[in-house]
Amino acid sequence: MAACLQNLTVAPRVGVRPGWAGERGTRAFVAAAVALLAAFPAFGADVPGGGPKSRDCVSIFRTDATPTSGGSSIRCRDGDPACDADGEVNGACAFSVRVCANSTRDASSCLSPGVEEIAVAHALDDGDPLFDPDFQALQTRIEGLDLPSTSQDACTTASRIVVRLEGPLAGNRCRGDRKTIRTRAVSLPIPGIGRIEDADVLRLSCAPAADSCVPTTLFDGTLDRIQKQVFDRSCALSGCHDSQTRMAGLLLEVGASWSNLVGVMSTNSVAADLGWQRVTPADGAASFLLRKVSGDLGAGLGERMPYRRKALSSRLVEILRLWIEAGAPASGWVPGTED
């Protein structure tokens, strides 16, 4: 940001001779601005994303964090204010990312006269197993650029890409994770060449803060833990129990899971005949959810869940059982689930 001040010009006020109050005022303003900017972290950097300069200008990424030297990766630690936009140790890193069209950072090498379209991979909730609502939000912001466009350095508003840690695992350990944003930009036609494509990649990695993988620090309560460790990772996904698909009429996204589960009769006819609800408060044996994730199923009760995905750990199944047996509360910590 301080680099912007190099190009800052302030016109002297009318009637004030250069070298007097006007010039001194300008110098004071610049000095104060530099001092103010020094108190804040640098804005970050432009990330071309890979490819020859002649076409890498069609679109680039712009971040609030600094990527690895000369690379297209950003490595962050949970809670680090230099890269984690929420600045909190909460089991996730939030990256602020923009996409910019018609970059002028390598203008002398650029062949593109403008951008026709920019697409983000895995941004469509059409059954894609890698669909990510963060990518969908980024694509929506790109649509706000009103492409095709020849406007230089036209950037989206900031989009927050959240990378959640895996865990807590056994022994209150957390494991880092990452997301990879992939975009494909197509230029307007170039005389004698046609359209060129610019494929860009931005890798975002999140590592746990030291000695911070404690459930009561990372989650607001037992249901919040179940939501983030079970539903968000294994159930509320494209083609399953997300807002677009709602398999078996069940929505397990944030804010909807409790009311879709607790006290709601199962839509499976065999389970319904047995009187099983999706979650029967204080009765794990009559809770279809617990039977589905533990694989305790008989004829006509379908497949273990998550469907065609890695089974939940025994610890997560136990947390679900304890929550249900305690009456499936919508808030607070159930004993035995906070460690």
Short mmCIF file of C-alpha atoms in Angstrom, two decimals:
data_model
loop_
_atom_site.label_atom_id
_atom_site.label_comp_id
_atom_site.label_asym_id
_atom_site.label_seq_id
_atom_site.Cartn_x
_atom_site.Cartn_y
_atom_site.Cartn_z
CA MET A 1 0.00 0.00 0.00
CA ALA A 2 2.86 2.35 0.77
CA ALA A 3 4.00 1.95 -2.82
CA CYS A 4 0.83 3.71 -3.89
CA LEU A 5 2.11 6.87 -2.22
CA GLN A 6 4.93 7.08 -4.73
CA ASN A 7 2.36 8.04 -7.33
CA LEU A 8 0.39 10.33 -5.03
CA THR A 9 0.25 13.96 -6.08
CA VAL A 10 -1.51 16.66 -4.14
CA ALA A 11 -2.22 19.91 -5.95
CA PRO A 12 -1.20 23.03 -3.96
CA ARG A 13 -4.13 25.08 -2.75
CA VAL A 14 -4.98 28.13 -4.80
CA GLY A 15 -3.25 31.23 -3.44
CA VAL A 16 -0.58 29.31 -1.53
CA ARG A 17 2.96 29.66 -2.84
CA PRO A 18 4.97 26.45 -3.22
CA GLY A 19 7.51 26.07 -0.44
CA TRP A 20 5.22 27.50 2.19
CA ALA A 21 2.20 26.06 3.96
CA GLY A 22 0.94 24.14 0.94
CA GLU A 23 4.17 22.24 0.38
CA ARG A 24 4.77 21.72 4.08
CA GLY A 25 1.19 20.50 4.42
CA THR A 26 1.69 17.99 1.61
CA ARG A 27 4.88 16.70 3.20
CA ALA A 28 3.14 16.38 6.55
CA PHE A 29 0.23 14.53 4.94
CA VAL A 30 2.53 12.04 3.20
CA ALA A 31 4.57 11.49 6.38
CA ALA A 32 1.42 10.89 8.40
CA ALA A 33 0.05 8.52 5.77
CA VAL A 34 3.27 6.50 5.68
CA ALA A 35 3.25 6.25 9.47
CA LEU A 36 -0.39 5.14 9.42
CA LEU A 37 0.23 2.50 6.76
CA ALA A 38 3.21 1.14 8.68
CA ALA A 39 0.82 0.16 11.47
CA PHE A 40 -1.06 -2.21 9.17
CA PRO A 41 0.06 -5.33 7.27
CA ALA A 42 0.79 -5.02 3.55
CA PHE A 43 -2.16 -5.57 1.26
CA GLY A 44 -0.58 -8.70 -0.16
CA ALA A 45 0.18 -9.39 -3.77
CA ASP A 46 -1.04 -10.16 -7.24
CA VAL A 47 -0.76 -13.84 -8.11
CA PRO A 48 -0.64 -14.50 -11.87
CA GLY A 49 -1.42 -18.17 -11.33
CA GLY A 50 0.93 -19.67 -13.90
CA GLY A 51 1.55 -19.58 -17.64
CA PRO A 52 3.43 -17.37 -20.13
CA LYS A 53 3.20 -13.62 -19.60
CA SER A 54 1.65 -13.21 -23.04
CA ARG A 55 -1.55 -14.85 -21.79
CA ASP A 56 -1.24 -14.83 -18.01
CA CYS A 57 -2.58 -11.29 -18.08
CA VAL A 58 -6.12 -12.31 -19.07
CA SER A 59 -6.89 -12.80 -15.40
CA ILE A 60 -4.95 -12.98 -12.15
CA PHE A 61 -5.66 -13.47 -8.45
CA ARG A 62 -5.24 -10.71 -5.90
CA THR A 63 -4.93 -11.60 -2.22
CA ASP A 64 -4.59 -9.89 1.12
CA ALA A 65 -1.82 -12.30 2.09
CA THR A 66 1.63 -12.70 0.61
CA PRO A 67 2.20 -15.86 -1.46
CA THR A 68 5.31 -17.98 -1.29
CA SER A 69 8.23 -16.39 -3.09
CA GLY A 70 7.51 -16.43 -6.82
CA GLY A 71 4.76 -19.01 -6.35
CA SER A 72 1.03 -19.42 -6.47
CA SER A 73 0.58 -20.80 -2.95
CA ILE A 74 -0.35 -19.12 0.31
CA ARG A 75 0.47 -20.94 3.51
CA CYS A 76 -1.25 -19.73 6.65
CA ARG A 77 -1.52 -20.69 10.30
CA ASP A 78 -4.89 -20.53 12.01
CA GLY A 79 -5.28 -17.14 13.67
CA ASP A 80 -2.31 -15.44 11.97
CA PRO A 81 -3.58 -11.91 11.17
CA ALA A 82 -1.13 -11.64 8.25
CA CYS A 83 -3.10 -14.24 6.28
CA ASP A 84 -6.16 -15.40 8.25
CA ALA A 85 -8.83 -12.78 7.56
CA ASP A 86 -10.82 -13.52 10.72
CA GLY A 87 -7.69 -13.32 12.88
CA GLU A 88 -9.07 -15.93 15.29
CA VAL A 89 -7.88 -19.37 16.33
CA ASN A 90 -11.08 -21.19 15.37
CA GLY A 91 -10.04 -24.25 13.40
CA ALA A 92 -10.00 -22.54 10.01
CA CYS A 93 -8.11 -20.02 7.90
CA ALA A 94 -10.16 -17.46 5.98
CA PHE A 95 -8.41 -16.17 2.86
CA SER A 96 -9.51 -12.97 1.13
CA VAL A 97 -9.28 -13.49 -2.65
CA ARG A 98 -10.15 -11.35 -5.66
CA VAL A 99 -10.03 -12.17 -9.37
CA CYS A 100 -8.86 -9.37 -11.66
CA ALA A 101 -9.43 -9.17 -15.42
CA ASN A 102 -7.07 -7.55 -17.94
CA SER A 103 -4.05 -7.27 -15.67
CA THR A 104 -1.49 -4.62 -16.57
CA ARG A 105 1.34 -6.07 -14.42
CA ASP A 106 3.04 -7.39 -17.62
CA ALA A 107 1.36 -5.08 -20.11
CA SER A 108 4.27 -5.02 -22.58
CA SER A 109 4.09 -8.82 -23.02
CA CYS A 110 0.32 -9.21 -22.98
CA LEU A 111 -1.46 -10.27 -26.16
CA SER A 112 -5.01 -10.08 -24.83
CA PRO A 113 -7.21 -7.13 -25.87
CA GLY A 114 -9.80 -7.99 -23.22
CA VAL A 115 -11.59 -10.78 -21.39
CA GLU A 116 -14.56 -12.68 -22.74
CA GLU A 117 -15.20 -15.04 -19.81
CA ILE A 118 -13.70 -16.39 -16.58
CA ALA A 119 -14.85 -19.68 -15.07
CA VAL A 120 -14.03 -21.14 -11.66
CA ALA A 121 -13.69 -24.91 -11.40
CA HIS A 122 -16.12 -26.76 -9.10
CA ALA A 123 -18.38 -23.72 -8.75
CA LEU A 124 -21.55 -25.41 -10.01
CA ASP A 125 -23.76 -27.32 -7.58
CA ASP A 126 -24.70 -29.91 -10.20
CA GLY A 127 -23.62 -33.10 -8.47
CA ASP A 128 -19.92 -32.35 -8.77
CA PRO A 129 -18.34 -34.13 -5.75
CA LEU A 130 -15.75 -31.35 -5.51
CA PHE A 131 -18.32 -28.55 -5.54
CA ASP A 132 -17.46 -25.83 -3.03
CA PRO A 133 -19.85 -23.00 -2.10
CA ASP A 134 -16.82 -20.72 -1.62
CA PHE A 135 -15.94 -21.27 -5.29
CA GLN A 136 -19.57 -20.63 -6.22
CA ALA A 137 -19.44 -17.30 -4.37
CA LEU A 138 -16.23 -16.36 -6.18
CA GLN A 139 -17.85 -17.17 -9.53
CA THR A 140 -20.82 -14.97 -8.62
CA ARG A 141 -18.46 -12.07 -7.95
CA ILE A 142 -16.77 -12.64 -11.31
CA GLU A 143 -20.15 -12.34 -12.99
CA GLY A 144 -20.34 -8.88 -11.42
CA LEU A 145 -17.45 -7.78 -13.68
CA ASP A 146 -19.94 -7.64 -16.56
CA LEU A 147 -17.82 -9.61 -19.04
CA PRO A 148 -16.87 -9.34 -21.90
CA SER A 149 -14.77 -6.34 -20.90
CA THR A 150 -11.69 -4.41 -21.95
CA SER A 151 -11.42 -2.50 -18.68
CA GLN A 152 -7.92 -2.78 -17.27
CA ASP A 153 -7.27 -4.24 -13.81
CA ALA A 154 -10.99 -4.79 -13.19
CA CYS A 155 -11.23 -6.74 -9.93
CA THR A 156 -14.07 -8.46 -8.13
CA THR A 157 -14.96 -7.59 -4.59
CA ALA A 158 -13.14 -9.74 -2.05
CA SER A 159 -14.40 -13.28 -1.65
CA ARG A 160 -13.67 -15.26 1.49
CA ILE A 161 -12.30 -18.76 0.91
CA VAL A 162 -12.33 -20.81 4.11
CA VAL A 163 -9.97 -23.75 4.63
CA ARG A 164 -10.99 -25.73 7.71
CA LEU A 165 -8.55 -27.89 9.63
CA GLU A 166 -9.21 -31.60 9.96
CA GLY A 167 -9.91 -32.48 13.56
CA PRO A 168 -9.75 -32.50 16.45
CA LEU A 169 -8.45 -36.04 15.99
CA ALA A 170 -7.44 -38.49 18.72
CA GLY A 171 -5.42 -36.78 21.41
CA ASN A 172 -6.77 -33.37 20.40
CA ARG A 173 -4.57 -33.15 17.34
CA CYS A 174 -5.50 -31.17 14.24
CA ARG A 175 -4.28 -31.77 10.73
CA GLY A 176 -3.78 -29.05 8.14
CA ASP A 177 -5.79 -28.93 4.94
CA ARG A 178 -5.91 -26.92 1.74
CA LYS A 179 -8.09 -25.76 -1.14
CA THR A 180 -7.02 -25.16 -4.71
CA ILE A 181 -8.78 -22.49 -6.77
CA ARG A 182 -8.59 -23.10 -10.52
CA THR A 183 -9.81 -20.58 -13.06
CA ARG A 184 -9.97 -20.59 -16.85
CA ALA A 185 -10.11 -17.22 -18.58
CA VAL A 186 -10.71 -16.70 -22.30
CA SER A 187 -9.66 -13.53 -24.10
CA LEU A 188 -11.53 -11.57 -26.72
CA PRO A 189 -10.50 -12.47 -30.30
CA ILE A 190 -6.99 -11.38 -31.32
CA PRO A 191 -6.52 -10.58 -35.04
CA GLY A 192 -4.63 -13.38 -36.75
CA ILE A 193 -4.52 -15.48 -33.57
CA GLY A 194 -8.03 -15.95 -32.25
CA ARG A 195 -8.85 -16.37 -28.58
CA ILE A 196 -6.24 -17.35 -26.03
CA GLU A 197 -6.83 -19.12 -22.74
CA ASP A 198 -5.31 -18.41 -19.35
CA ALA A 199 -5.49 -21.24 -16.81
CA ASP A 200 -4.60 -20.10 -13.28
CA VAL A 201 -4.14 -21.87 -9.96
CA LEU A 202 -4.06 -20.57 -6.39
CA ARG A 203 -3.32 -23.02 -3.58
CA LEU A 204 -4.44 -22.06 -0.07
CA SER A 205 -3.09 -24.05 2.88
CA CYS A 206 -4.08 -23.82 6.54
CA ALA A 207 -2.01 -25.23 9.42
CA PRO A 208 -3.12 -25.47 13.06
CA ALA A 209 -1.95 -22.96 15.60
CA ALA A 210 0.43 -24.38 18.19
CA ASP A 211 -1.30 -26.23 21.06
CA SER A 212 -4.73 -24.96 20.03
CA CYS A 213 -6.63 -28.04 18.86
CA VAL A 214 -9.07 -27.97 21.76
CA PRO A 215 -12.78 -28.56 20.97
CA THR A 216 -14.03 -25.89 23.36
CA THR A 217 -11.79 -23.38 21.57
CA LEU A 218 -12.74 -24.42 18.04
CA PHE A 219 -16.49 -24.99 18.47
CA ASP A 220 -19.41 -23.26 20.19
CA GLY A 221 -20.93 -26.47 21.53
CA THR A 222 -21.59 -30.12 20.76
CA LEU A 223 -23.97 -29.50 17.87
CA ASP A 224 -21.55 -26.98 16.36
CA ARG A 225 -18.82 -29.62 16.59
CA ILE A 226 -21.05 -32.20 14.90
CA GLN A 227 -22.01 -29.68 12.22
CA LYS A 228 -18.42 -28.78 11.36
CA GLN A 229 -16.78 -32.17 11.80
CA VAL A 230 -19.55 -34.41 10.45
CA PHE A 231 -22.24 -32.64 8.45
CA ASP A 232 -20.11 -30.02 6.69
CA ARG A 233 -17.38 -32.49 5.75
CA SER A 234 -19.35 -35.61 4.95
CA CYS A 235 -23.06 -34.88 4.48
CA ALA A 236 -23.99 -31.34 3.34
CA LEU A 237 -22.23 -31.86 0.02
CA SER A 238 -23.25 -31.64 -3.61
CA GLY A 239 -25.43 -34.61 -4.53
CA CYS A 240 -26.22 -35.42 -0.89
CA HIS A 241 -27.85 -33.32 1.82
CA ASP A 242 -27.10 -29.82 0.53
CA SER A 243 -29.70 -27.20 -0.38
CA GLN A 244 -29.74 -28.20 -4.05
CA THR A 245 -30.10 -31.96 -3.65
CA ARG A 246 -31.78 -32.70 -0.29
CA MET A 247 -31.57 -36.46 -0.62
CA ALA A 248 -34.50 -38.07 1.22
CA GLY A 249 -35.75 -34.55 1.89
CA LEU A 250 -32.95 -33.98 4.38
CA LEU A 251 -30.95 -30.72 4.57
CA LEU A 252 -27.85 -30.75 6.77
CA GLU A 253 -26.38 -27.33 6.06
CA VAL A 254 -25.58 -24.84 8.82
CA GLY A 255 -28.71 -23.44 10.41
CA ALA A 256 -30.99 -26.19 9.06
CA SER A 257 -29.60 -29.48 10.37
CA TRP A 258 -31.14 -29.47 13.86
CA SER A 259 -34.69 -28.75 12.70
CA ASN A 260 -34.34 -31.32 9.90
CA LEU A 261 -33.26 -34.05 12.29
CA VAL A 262 -34.60 -33.77 15.81
CA GLY A 263 -38.09 -35.17 16.25
CA VAL A 264 -38.55 -35.65 12.49
CA MET A 265 -39.84 -39.03 11.31
CA SER A 266 -37.59 -40.90 8.89
CA THR A 267 -38.71 -41.04 5.26
CA ASN A 268 -37.44 -44.62 5.03
CA SER A 269 -40.61 -46.75 5.19
CA VAL A 270 -39.02 -49.57 7.22
CA ALA A 271 -37.57 -47.14 9.76
CA ALA A 272 -40.88 -45.27 9.95
CA ASP A 273 -42.77 -48.53 10.60
CA LEU A 274 -40.38 -49.14 13.50
CA GLY A 275 -41.19 -45.67 14.84
CA TRP A 276 -37.68 -44.35 14.29
CA GLN A 277 -37.18 -40.63 13.90
CA ARG A 278 -34.12 -39.20 12.22
CA VAL A 279 -33.01 -38.22 15.70
CA THR A 280 -35.14 -39.41 18.59
CA PRO A 281 -34.06 -37.36 21.60
CA ALA A 282 -32.60 -39.48 24.43
CA ASP A 283 -32.97 -42.69 22.39
CA GLY A 284 -30.00 -43.63 20.20
CA ALA A 285 -31.46 -47.02 19.27
CA ALA A 286 -34.52 -45.31 17.72
CA SER A 287 -32.46 -42.63 15.95
CA PHE A 288 -32.04 -43.48 12.27
CA LEU A 289 -29.10 -41.05 11.93
CA LEU A 290 -27.02 -42.94 14.50
CA ARG A 291 -27.82 -46.28 12.90
CA LYS A 292 -26.91 -44.97 9.44
CA VAL A 293 -23.48 -43.65 10.44
CA SER A 294 -22.64 -46.68 12.59
CA GLY A 295 -23.78 -49.19 9.95
CA ASP A 296 -26.26 -50.83 12.34
CA LEU A 297 -28.78 -51.56 9.59
CA GLY A 298 -31.04 -54.37 8.50
CA ALA A 299 -32.95 -55.22 5.35
CA GLY A 300 -34.66 -52.26 3.70
CA LEU A 301 -32.77 -49.66 5.76
CA GLY A 302 -30.39 -48.64 3.00
CA GLU A 303 -26.62 -48.10 3.01
CA ARG A 304 -24.23 -46.89 5.67
CA MET A 305 -23.63 -43.15 5.61
CA PRO A 306 -21.71 -41.17 4.47
CA TYR A 307 -22.59 -42.88 1.21
CA ARG A 308 -19.53 -44.11 -0.70
CA ARG A 309 -17.27 -42.05 1.53
CA LYS A 310 -14.91 -42.89 4.35
CA ALA A 311 -16.79 -44.05 7.44
CA LEU A 312 -16.88 -41.71 10.41
CA SER A 313 -14.32 -42.37 13.09
CA SER A 314 -15.49 -44.23 16.17
CA ARG A 315 -14.94 -41.04 18.17
CA LEU A 316 -17.29 -38.99 16.00
CA VAL A 317 -19.93 -41.73 16.14
CA GLU A 318 -19.59 -41.70 19.92
CA ILE A 319 -20.03 -37.90 20.01
CA LEU A 320 -23.23 -38.28 18.00
CA ARG A 321 -24.47 -40.98 20.38
CA LEU A 322 -23.73 -38.91 23.48
CA TRP A 323 -25.46 -35.89 21.95
CA ILE A 324 -28.58 -37.89 21.09
CA GLU A 325 -28.71 -39.65 24.47
CA ALA A 326 -28.48 -36.22 26.16
CA GLY A 327 -31.63 -35.11 24.31
CA ALA A 328 -29.97 -33.66 21.18
CA PRO A 329 -29.70 -30.08 22.51
CA ALA A 330 -29.42 -27.23 20.01
CA SER A 331 -26.72 -25.49 22.07
CA GLY A 332 -24.25 -26.07 24.86
CA TRP A 333 -21.78 -28.83 25.56
CA VAL A 334 -22.83 -32.38 26.30
CA PRO A 335 -20.51 -34.06 28.84
CA GLY A 336 -17.98 -36.28 27.12
CA THR A 337 -18.01 -34.35 23.85
CA GLU A 338 -15.83 -31.41 24.84
CA ASP A 339 -12.49 -33.23 24.72
#
